[in-house]
């Protein structure tokens, strides 16, 4: 069912996405990790093929030469097997782990560690076959996953057919000549070519699959209008979030006020409760613009910044209150205040000339 059909019409908030990320729920495609693991493992096997082959031949020779002389159940034989087994498997295991982790980090834009997905839930003990089949088969997502599986099988069969058809007669000639080692080498070469080609194709297919999975995830994370309101209340009630928001607002306001006052021509006050900073730039507007305004503590801050930047301060109670109440920051001063502003700016010009 689409998100809009369930009433979830709002895009997920950053708070909800971050909360889901901490729980280990992010948009990712398993195809990318699988393709990387396959590709890097095959490349590793090809790169180490001679060494792996010699190690396997060595252990086979050891067992076949010793089995006729000693009891194969002798504990001395076990360390030899594990020594070769670990040496052969360890590189592949390390490469697989690195590839899987890299595939997930690339998609999630960072490392995520969460135990939430593996927490035991008693609600999942009782199998819900109807819900399972509905999600995995009788849904658009389920059908898409089934189509992907069939598509991958088709790719493997097609690539295998092309390479086998190309080298089949070469292989037959080698076998006819009785060259067993050559035949094994040719089969290994064909298998490596097939696997590398398939891995590259899978990796190319996984990229659009990631964007499809991301789209589905964002649809799943959509919110109802009620959820948006509840989340806002929750964030407002969270002391830590509220404190951070207030701190950011104070920093932003402080930076903007400082710059706005420094660029102003004059500050009009009432003189204790209100303060407005005006700027008149004929290149921008034909009338003065309200650059900054504040009440009580903010008004005192504006006056202090004006003194620090040598901006004239004019006390006019009605003008300061009217401009603070009726004009927003960045707006042009309305025409009805022109006469009094003309007087203020004329005094300001005289003040500058005297100075």
mmCIF file of C-alpha atoms in Angstrom:
data_model
loop_
_atom_site.group_PDB
_atom_site.id
_atom_site.type_symbol
_atom_site.label_atom_id
_atom_site.label_comp_id
_atom_site.label_asym_id
_atom_site.label_seq_id
_atom_site.Cartn_x
_atom_site.Cartn_y
_atom_site.Cartn_z
ATOM 1 C CA UNK A 1 0.000 0.000 0.000
ATOM 2 C CA UNK A 2 1.332 3.430 -0.946
ATOM 3 C CA UNK A 3 2.235 5.889 1.791
ATOM 4 C CA UNK A 4 -0.380 8.391 0.588
ATOM 5 C CA UNK A 5 -3.107 5.737 0.877
ATOM 6 C CA UNK A 6 -2.222 5.354 4.563
ATOM 7 C CA UNK A 7 -2.321 9.101 5.181
ATOM 8 C CA UNK A 8 1.482 9.446 5.283
ATOM 9 C CA UNK A 9 1.853 12.458 3.018
ATOM 10 C CA UNK A 10 4.704 14.316 4.743
ATOM 11 C CA UNK A 11 8.379 13.774 3.979
ATOM 12 C CA UNK A 12 10.342 12.208 6.863
ATOM 13 C CA UNK A 13 12.061 14.694 9.129
ATOM 14 C CA UNK A 14 15.792 14.684 9.823
ATOM 15 C CA UNK A 15 14.981 13.733 13.413
ATOM 16 C CA UNK A 16 13.091 10.610 12.322
ATOM 17 C CA UNK A 17 15.788 9.621 9.814
ATOM 18 C CA UNK A 18 18.505 10.054 12.431
ATOM 19 C CA UNK A 19 16.494 8.033 14.943
ATOM 20 C CA UNK A 20 16.040 5.240 12.379
ATOM 21 C CA UNK A 21 19.772 5.368 11.598
ATOM 22 C CA UNK A 22 20.636 4.824 15.274
ATOM 23 C CA UNK A 23 18.363 1.762 15.196
ATOM 24 C CA UNK A 24 20.230 0.404 12.169
ATOM 25 C CA UNK A 25 17.438 1.150 9.674
ATOM 26 C CA UNK A 26 18.903 2.825 6.607
ATOM 27 C CA UNK A 27 18.439 2.677 2.854
ATOM 28 C CA UNK A 28 20.768 0.112 1.342
ATOM 29 C CA UNK A 29 20.910 -2.577 -1.320
ATOM 30 C CA UNK A 30 22.199 -6.044 -0.483
ATOM 31 C CA UNK A 31 23.130 -6.419 -4.142
ATOM 32 C CA UNK A 32 26.037 -3.962 -3.829
ATOM 33 C CA UNK A 33 27.642 -5.840 -0.932
ATOM 34 C CA UNK A 34 27.053 -9.204 -2.606
ATOM 35 C CA UNK A 35 28.536 -8.065 -5.920
ATOM 36 C CA UNK A 36 31.602 -6.554 -4.219
ATOM 37 C CA UNK A 37 32.201 -9.725 -2.193
ATOM 38 C CA UNK A 38 31.902 -11.899 -5.291
ATOM 39 C CA UNK A 39 34.136 -9.692 -7.424
ATOM 40 C CA UNK A 40 36.930 -9.239 -4.873
ATOM 41 C CA UNK A 41 36.900 -12.910 -3.849
ATOM 42 C CA UNK A 42 37.189 -14.090 -7.464
ATOM 43 C CA UNK A 43 39.998 -11.605 -8.133
ATOM 44 C CA UNK A 44 41.780 -12.826 -4.980
ATOM 45 C CA UNK A 45 41.440 -16.464 -6.052
ATOM 46 C CA UNK A 46 42.800 -15.635 -9.517
ATOM 47 C CA UNK A 47 45.697 -13.672 -8.016
ATOM 48 C CA UNK A 48 46.567 -16.448 -5.531
ATOM 49 C CA UNK A 49 45.614 -19.376 -7.794
ATOM 50 C CA UNK A 50 49.140 -20.789 -8.246
ATOM 51 C CA UNK A 51 49.884 -20.604 -4.532
ATOM 52 C CA UNK A 52 46.494 -22.096 -3.584
ATOM 53 C CA UNK A 53 46.946 -24.908 -6.094
ATOM 54 C CA UNK A 54 50.425 -25.760 -4.776
ATOM 55 C CA UNK A 55 49.166 -25.802 -1.165
ATOM 56 C CA UNK A 56 46.275 -28.111 -2.053
ATOM 57 C CA UNK A 57 48.579 -30.446 -4.026
ATOM 58 C CA UNK A 58 50.986 -30.507 -1.082
ATOM 59 C CA UNK A 59 48.341 -31.552 1.442
ATOM 60 C CA UNK A 60 46.965 -34.193 -0.944
ATOM 61 C CA UNK A 61 50.444 -35.635 -1.459
ATOM 62 C CA UNK A 62 51.016 -35.650 2.281
ATOM 63 C CA UNK A 63 47.857 -37.592 3.059
ATOM 64 C CA UNK A 64 48.174 -40.049 0.159
ATOM 65 C CA UNK A 65 51.782 -40.875 0.986
ATOM 66 C CA UNK A 66 51.157 -41.233 4.717
ATOM 67 C CA UNK A 67 47.785 -43.025 4.716
ATOM 68 C CA UNK A 68 49.342 -46.343 3.711
ATOM 69 C CA UNK A 69 51.953 -46.161 6.478
ATOM 70 C CA UNK A 70 50.203 -44.479 9.408
ATOM 71 C CA UNK A 71 46.688 -44.553 10.809
ATOM 72 C CA UNK A 72 44.780 -41.660 9.269
ATOM 73 C CA UNK A 73 43.027 -41.150 12.613
ATOM 74 C CA UNK A 74 46.332 -40.232 14.207
ATOM 75 C CA UNK A 75 45.967 -36.776 15.856
ATOM 76 C CA UNK A 76 49.182 -35.697 14.163
ATOM 77 C CA UNK A 77 47.359 -35.511 10.823
ATOM 78 C CA UNK A 78 44.791 -32.945 12.017
ATOM 79 C CA UNK A 79 47.178 -29.968 12.549
ATOM 80 C CA UNK A 80 48.545 -30.419 9.027
ATOM 81 C CA UNK A 81 45.046 -30.179 7.581
ATOM 82 C CA UNK A 82 44.088 -27.102 9.623
ATOM 83 C CA UNK A 83 47.361 -25.405 8.760
ATOM 84 C CA UNK A 84 46.652 -25.611 5.039
ATOM 85 C CA UNK A 85 42.938 -24.940 5.501
ATOM 86 C CA UNK A 86 43.502 -21.711 7.459
ATOM 87 C CA UNK A 87 46.198 -20.484 5.058
ATOM 88 C CA UNK A 88 43.891 -21.022 2.059
ATOM 89 C CA UNK A 89 40.641 -19.762 3.594
ATOM 90 C CA UNK A 90 41.916 -16.833 5.680
ATOM 91 C CA UNK A 91 42.698 -14.486 2.724
ATOM 92 C CA UNK A 92 39.255 -15.105 1.225
ATOM 93 C CA UNK A 93 37.586 -14.602 4.599
ATOM 94 C CA UNK A 94 39.383 -11.297 5.176
ATOM 95 C CA UNK A 95 38.631 -10.044 1.654
ATOM 96 C CA UNK A 96 34.957 -11.025 2.020
ATOM 97 C CA UNK A 97 34.660 -9.196 5.354
ATOM 98 C CA UNK A 98 36.360 -6.056 4.017
ATOM 99 C CA UNK A 99 34.198 -6.059 0.872
ATOM 100 C CA UNK A 100 30.973 -6.543 2.856
ATOM 101 C CA UNK A 101 31.840 -3.763 5.323
ATOM 102 C CA UNK A 102 32.945 -1.412 2.527
ATOM 103 C CA UNK A 103 29.727 -2.059 0.590
ATOM 104 C CA UNK A 104 27.623 -1.119 3.613
ATOM 105 C CA UNK A 105 29.726 1.928 4.584
ATOM 106 C CA UNK A 106 29.538 3.319 1.030
ATOM 107 C CA UNK A 107 25.741 3.121 1.088
ATOM 108 C CA UNK A 108 25.158 4.319 4.648
ATOM 109 C CA UNK A 109 27.787 7.112 4.428
ATOM 110 C CA UNK A 110 29.530 5.983 7.574
ATOM 111 C CA UNK A 111 29.844 3.177 10.072
ATOM 112 C CA UNK A 112 26.669 2.220 11.953
ATOM 113 C CA UNK A 113 26.725 -0.028 15.008
ATOM 114 C CA UNK A 114 23.370 -0.990 16.488
ATOM 115 C CA UNK A 115 22.094 -4.051 18.345
ATOM 116 C CA UNK A 116 18.481 -3.060 17.701
ATOM 117 C CA UNK A 117 17.985 -5.303 14.620
ATOM 118 C CA UNK A 118 19.063 -8.439 16.525
ATOM 119 C CA UNK A 119 17.144 -7.762 19.724
ATOM 120 C CA UNK A 120 14.828 -10.714 20.520
ATOM 121 C CA UNK A 121 11.145 -9.940 20.025
ATOM 122 C CA UNK A 122 8.572 -12.351 21.412
ATOM 123 C CA UNK A 123 6.054 -11.110 18.835
ATOM 124 C CA UNK A 124 8.163 -12.787 16.133
ATOM 125 C CA UNK A 125 8.200 -16.212 17.798
ATOM 126 C CA UNK A 126 4.773 -17.118 16.424
ATOM 127 C CA UNK A 127 5.129 -17.410 12.629
ATOM 128 C CA UNK A 128 2.780 -15.232 10.603
ATOM 129 C CA UNK A 129 2.708 -17.070 7.298
ATOM 130 C CA UNK A 130 -0.016 -14.913 5.786
ATOM 131 C CA UNK A 131 1.865 -11.681 6.465
ATOM 132 C CA UNK A 132 5.135 -13.250 5.324
ATOM 133 C CA UNK A 133 3.762 -14.410 1.959
ATOM 134 C CA UNK A 134 1.987 -11.092 1.525
ATOM 135 C CA UNK A 135 5.251 -9.172 1.900
ATOM 136 C CA UNK A 136 7.556 -11.562 0.052
ATOM 137 C CA UNK A 137 5.354 -12.676 -2.835
ATOM 138 C CA UNK A 138 2.031 -10.870 -3.104
ATOM 139 C CA UNK A 139 3.399 -7.330 -3.116
ATOM 140 C CA UNK A 140 5.218 -5.058 -5.546
ATOM 141 C CA UNK A 141 8.422 -5.300 -3.495
ATOM 142 C CA UNK A 142 8.176 -9.102 -3.307
ATOM 143 C CA UNK A 143 7.601 -9.442 -7.037
ATOM 144 C CA UNK A 144 10.517 -7.101 -7.691
ATOM 145 C CA UNK A 145 12.830 -9.259 -5.536
ATOM 146 C CA UNK A 146 11.661 -12.430 -7.295
ATOM 147 C CA UNK A 147 12.297 -10.782 -10.653
ATOM 148 C CA UNK A 148 15.805 -9.821 -9.487
ATOM 149 C CA UNK A 149 16.547 -13.428 -8.498
ATOM 150 C CA UNK A 150 15.387 -14.791 -11.838
ATOM 151 C CA UNK A 151 17.301 -12.024 -13.594
ATOM 152 C CA UNK A 152 20.549 -12.959 -11.822
ATOM 153 C CA UNK A 153 20.101 -16.625 -12.743
ATOM 154 C CA UNK A 154 19.467 -15.595 -16.350
ATOM 155 C CA UNK A 155 22.627 -13.442 -16.376
ATOM 156 C CA UNK A 156 24.744 -16.309 -15.010
ATOM 157 C CA UNK A 157 23.334 -18.767 -17.572
ATOM 158 C CA UNK A 158 23.783 -16.362 -20.484
ATOM 159 C CA UNK A 159 27.358 -15.371 -19.573
ATOM 160 C CA UNK A 160 28.270 -19.013 -18.935
ATOM 161 C CA UNK A 161 26.822 -20.028 -22.287
ATOM 162 C CA UNK A 162 28.826 -17.350 -24.130
ATOM 163 C CA UNK A 163 32.179 -18.284 -22.566
ATOM 164 C CA UNK A 164 31.627 -22.051 -22.813
ATOM 165 C CA UNK A 165 30.611 -21.784 -26.474
ATOM 166 C CA UNK A 166 33.679 -19.662 -27.203
ATOM 167 C CA UNK A 167 36.200 -22.041 -25.557
ATOM 168 C CA UNK A 168 34.427 -25.391 -25.893
ATOM 169 C CA UNK A 169 36.441 -26.657 -28.865
ATOM 170 C CA UNK A 170 39.698 -25.552 -27.241
ATOM 171 C CA UNK A 171 38.788 -27.607 -24.176
ATOM 172 C CA UNK A 172 37.834 -30.625 -26.286
ATOM 173 C CA UNK A 173 41.183 -30.496 -28.133
ATOM 174 C CA UNK A 174 43.081 -30.400 -24.824
ATOM 175 C CA UNK A 175 41.145 -33.409 -23.515
ATOM 176 C CA UNK A 176 41.686 -35.354 -26.762
ATOM 177 C CA UNK A 177 45.428 -34.830 -26.375
ATOM 178 C CA UNK A 178 45.268 -36.370 -22.894
ATOM 179 C CA UNK A 179 46.509 -33.198 -21.198
ATOM 180 C CA UNK A 180 44.636 -33.415 -17.875
ATOM 181 C CA UNK A 181 46.500 -30.512 -16.260
ATOM 182 C CA UNK A 182 45.847 -28.346 -19.314
ATOM 183 C CA UNK A 183 42.160 -29.256 -19.235
ATOM 184 C CA UNK A 184 41.896 -28.319 -15.533
ATOM 185 C CA UNK A 185 43.674 -25.043 -16.243
ATOM 186 C CA UNK A 186 41.308 -24.249 -19.130
ATOM 187 C CA UNK A 187 38.243 -25.016 -16.993
ATOM 188 C CA UNK A 188 39.606 -22.793 -14.191
ATOM 189 C CA UNK A 189 40.246 -19.992 -16.684
ATOM 190 C CA UNK A 190 36.702 -20.227 -18.072
ATOM 191 C CA UNK A 191 35.211 -20.286 -14.550
ATOM 192 C CA UNK A 192 37.212 -17.197 -13.541
ATOM 193 C CA UNK A 193 36.118 -15.303 -16.667
ATOM 194 C CA UNK A 194 32.483 -16.209 -16.078
ATOM 195 C CA UNK A 195 32.557 -15.224 -12.401
ATOM 196 C CA UNK A 196 34.367 -11.910 -12.956
ATOM 197 C CA UNK A 197 32.013 -10.930 -15.786
ATOM 198 C CA UNK A 198 28.951 -11.891 -13.737
ATOM 199 C CA UNK A 199 30.256 -9.949 -10.704
ATOM 200 C CA UNK A 200 30.824 -6.797 -12.790
ATOM 201 C CA UNK A 201 27.317 -7.065 -14.283
ATOM 202 C CA UNK A 202 25.821 -7.599 -10.821
ATOM 203 C CA UNK A 203 27.704 -4.553 -9.519
ATOM 204 C CA UNK A 204 26.367 -2.431 -12.390
ATOM 205 C CA UNK A 205 22.815 -3.675 -11.743
ATOM 206 C CA UNK A 206 23.115 -3.012 -8.000
ATOM 207 C CA UNK A 207 23.543 0.753 -8.490
ATOM 208 C CA UNK A 208 19.987 1.405 -9.776
ATOM 209 C CA UNK A 209 18.768 -1.145 -7.229
ATOM 210 C CA UNK A 210 20.218 1.062 -4.466
ATOM 211 C CA UNK A 211 18.213 4.064 -5.665
ATOM 212 C CA UNK A 212 15.073 1.910 -5.825
ATOM 213 C CA UNK A 213 15.688 0.691 -2.265
ATOM 214 C CA UNK A 214 16.297 4.282 -1.135
ATOM 215 C CA UNK A 215 13.033 5.412 -2.720
ATOM 216 C CA UNK A 216 11.152 2.570 -1.003
ATOM 217 C CA UNK A 217 12.818 3.414 2.317
ATOM 218 C CA UNK A 218 11.859 7.100 2.080
ATOM 219 C CA UNK A 219 8.294 6.095 1.214
ATOM 220 C CA UNK A 220 8.247 3.796 4.223
ATOM 221 C CA UNK A 221 9.548 6.590 6.472
ATOM 222 C CA UNK A 222 6.940 9.138 5.378
ATOM 223 C CA UNK A 223 4.878 10.639 8.179
ATOM 224 C CA UNK A 224 1.291 11.661 8.786
ATOM 225 C CA UNK A 225 0.506 15.241 9.756
ATOM 226 C CA UNK A 226 -0.287 14.009 13.261
ATOM 227 C CA UNK A 227 3.119 12.304 13.525
ATOM 228 C CA UNK A 228 4.799 15.559 12.494
ATOM 229 C CA UNK A 229 2.968 17.425 15.259
ATOM 230 C CA UNK A 230 3.773 14.774 17.867
ATOM 231 C CA UNK A 231 7.417 14.710 16.830
ATOM 232 C CA UNK A 232 7.614 18.496 17.121
ATOM 233 C CA UNK A 233 6.134 18.306 20.622
ATOM 234 C CA UNK A 234 8.580 15.536 21.511
ATOM 235 C CA UNK A 235 11.531 17.577 20.275
ATOM 236 C CA UNK A 236 10.263 20.644 22.098
ATOM 237 C CA UNK A 237 9.971 18.611 25.281
ATOM 238 C CA UNK A 238 13.423 17.074 24.980
ATOM 239 C CA UNK A 239 15.691 19.295 27.146
ATOM 240 C CA UNK A 240 18.826 18.341 25.221
ATOM 241 C CA UNK A 241 17.291 19.056 21.798
ATOM 242 C CA UNK A 242 15.673 22.247 23.072
ATOM 243 C CA UNK A 243 18.953 23.469 24.547
ATOM 244 C CA UNK A 244 20.828 22.789 21.303
ATOM 245 C CA UNK A 245 18.181 24.587 19.231
ATOM 246 C CA UNK A 246 18.249 27.601 21.522
ATOM 247 C CA UNK A 247 22.046 27.687 21.435
ATOM 248 C CA UNK A 248 22.059 27.554 17.625
ATOM 249 C CA UNK A 249 19.403 30.266 17.429
ATOM 250 C CA UNK A 250 21.372 32.512 19.800
ATOM 251 C CA UNK A 251 24.567 32.038 17.806
ATOM 252 C CA UNK A 252 22.845 32.697 14.484
ATOM 253 C CA UNK A 253 20.958 35.685 15.838
ATOM 254 C CA UNK A 254 24.087 37.088 17.435
ATOM 255 C CA UNK A 255 26.054 36.795 14.187
ATOM 256 C CA UNK A 256 23.269 38.347 12.093
ATOM 257 C CA UNK A 257 22.564 41.163 14.570
ATOM 258 C CA UNK A 258 26.236 42.077 14.849
ATOM 259 C CA UNK A 259 26.647 42.318 11.081
ATOM 260 C CA UNK A 260 23.315 44.105 10.538
ATOM 261 C CA UNK A 261 24.011 46.786 13.165
ATOM 262 C CA UNK A 262 27.547 47.350 11.883
ATOM 263 C CA UNK A 263 26.165 48.016 8.389
ATOM 264 C CA UNK A 264 23.381 50.383 9.581
ATOM 265 C CA UNK A 265 23.246 54.177 9.412
ATOM 266 C CA UNK A 266 21.380 54.879 12.633
ATOM 267 C CA UNK A 267 19.722 53.128 15.571
ATOM 268 C CA UNK A 268 16.394 54.481 16.840
ATOM 269 C CA UNK A 269 15.425 53.623 20.446
ATOM 270 C CA UNK A 270 12.556 54.375 22.831
ATOM 271 C CA UNK A 271 15.142 54.376 24.792
ATOM 272 C CA UNK A 272 14.909 51.263 27.031
ATOM 273 C CA UNK A 273 12.501 48.673 25.593
ATOM 274 C CA UNK A 274 12.842 48.891 21.793
ATOM 275 C CA UNK A 275 15.647 49.478 19.289
ATOM 276 C CA UNK A 276 15.614 49.424 15.476
ATOM 277 C CA UNK A 277 18.569 49.781 13.119
ATOM 278 C CA UNK A 278 18.037 51.512 9.762
ATOM 279 C CA UNK A 279 20.089 51.432 6.587
ATOM 280 C CA UNK A 280 19.604 53.674 3.582
ATOM 281 C CA UNK A 281 21.320 52.470 0.394
ATOM 282 C CA UNK A 282 20.075 54.115 -2.798
ATOM 283 C CA UNK A 283 21.664 51.345 -4.877
ATOM 284 C CA UNK A 284 19.369 48.795 -3.196
ATOM 285 C CA UNK A 285 16.155 50.703 -2.464
ATOM 286 C CA UNK A 286 14.731 54.203 -2.706
ATOM 287 C CA UNK A 287 13.817 54.193 0.981
ATOM 288 C CA UNK A 288 15.512 53.121 4.232
ATOM 289 C CA UNK A 289 15.367 49.445 5.169
ATOM 290 C CA UNK A 290 14.899 47.960 8.639
ATOM 291 C CA UNK A 291 18.221 46.160 9.184
ATOM 292 C CA UNK A 292 17.656 44.847 12.717
ATOM 293 C CA UNK A 293 15.268 45.191 15.642
ATOM 294 C CA UNK A 294 15.054 44.024 19.223
ATOM 295 C CA UNK A 295 13.140 44.277 22.474
ATOM 296 C CA UNK A 296 14.422 44.544 26.061
ATOM 297 C CA UNK A 297 17.759 42.633 26.275
ATOM 298 C CA UNK A 298 18.088 42.460 22.503
ATOM 299 C CA UNK A 299 17.454 46.222 22.309
ATOM 300 C CA UNK A 300 20.286 46.813 24.761
ATOM 301 C CA UNK A 301 22.508 44.522 22.669
ATOM 302 C CA UNK A 302 21.730 46.526 19.523
ATOM 303 C CA UNK A 303 22.586 49.772 21.324
ATOM 304 C CA UNK A 304 25.839 48.274 22.618
ATOM 305 C CA UNK A 305 26.808 47.081 19.126
ATOM 306 C CA UNK A 306 25.943 50.511 17.731
ATOM 307 C CA UNK A 307 28.287 52.177 20.209
ATOM 308 C CA UNK A 308 31.034 49.646 19.417
ATOM 309 C CA UNK A 309 30.688 50.388 15.685
ATOM 310 C CA UNK A 310 30.268 54.153 16.155
ATOM 311 C CA UNK A 311 26.673 54.114 14.812
ATOM 312 C CA UNK A 312 24.578 57.143 15.901
ATOM 313 C CA UNK A 313 21.735 56.418 18.365
ATOM 314 C CA UNK A 314 18.570 58.536 18.186
ATOM 315 C CA UNK A 315 15.926 58.371 20.917
ATOM 316 C CA UNK A 316 12.392 58.560 19.556
ATOM 317 C CA UNK A 317 9.803 56.561 21.500
ATOM 318 C CA UNK A 318 6.869 56.468 19.036
ATOM 319 C CA UNK A 319 8.988 55.807 15.947
ATOM 320 C CA UNK A 320 10.980 53.019 17.628
ATOM 321 C CA UNK A 321 7.809 51.299 18.901
ATOM 322 C CA UNK A 322 5.937 51.717 15.592
ATOM 323 C CA UNK A 323 8.790 50.397 13.460
ATOM 324 C CA UNK A 324 9.404 47.475 15.830
ATOM 325 C CA UNK A 325 5.716 46.484 15.809
ATOM 326 C CA UNK A 326 4.765 47.042 12.157
ATOM 327 C CA UNK A 327 7.922 46.476 10.075
ATOM 328 C CA UNK A 328 9.832 43.205 9.680
ATOM 329 C CA UNK A 329 13.600 42.914 9.310
ATOM 330 C CA UNK A 330 14.611 43.426 5.687
ATOM 331 C CA UNK A 331 11.438 45.349 4.756
ATOM 332 C CA UNK A 332 11.395 48.872 3.320
ATOM 333 C CA UNK A 333 10.082 51.498 5.721
ATOM 334 C CA UNK A 334 6.458 52.450 4.744
ATOM 335 C CA UNK A 335 5.687 55.882 3.277
ATOM 336 C CA UNK A 336 3.871 57.150 6.375
ATOM 337 C CA UNK A 337 7.174 57.295 8.275
ATOM 338 C CA UNK A 338 9.028 59.292 5.622
ATOM 339 C CA UNK A 339 8.574 62.704 7.234
ATOM 340 C CA UNK A 340 9.973 61.698 10.601
ATOM 341 C CA UNK A 341 12.757 59.628 8.978
ATOM 342 C CA UNK A 342 13.695 62.653 6.860
ATOM 343 C CA UNK A 343 14.152 64.658 10.051
ATOM 344 C CA UNK A 344 16.219 61.843 11.619
ATOM 345 C CA UNK A 345 18.453 61.500 8.570
ATOM 346 C CA UNK A 346 18.887 65.282 8.271
ATOM 347 C CA UNK A 347 20.123 65.386 11.871
ATOM 348 C CA UNK A 348 22.276 62.376 11.088
ATOM 349 C CA UNK A 349 23.864 64.232 8.151
ATOM 350 C CA UNK A 350 24.549 67.268 10.352
ATOM 351 C CA UNK A 351 26.061 64.946 12.971
ATOM 352 C CA UNK A 352 28.391 63.408 10.393
ATOM 353 C CA UNK A 353 29.437 66.846 9.061
ATOM 354 C CA UNK A 354 30.214 68.082 12.579
ATOM 355 C CA UNK A 355 32.162 64.951 13.319
#
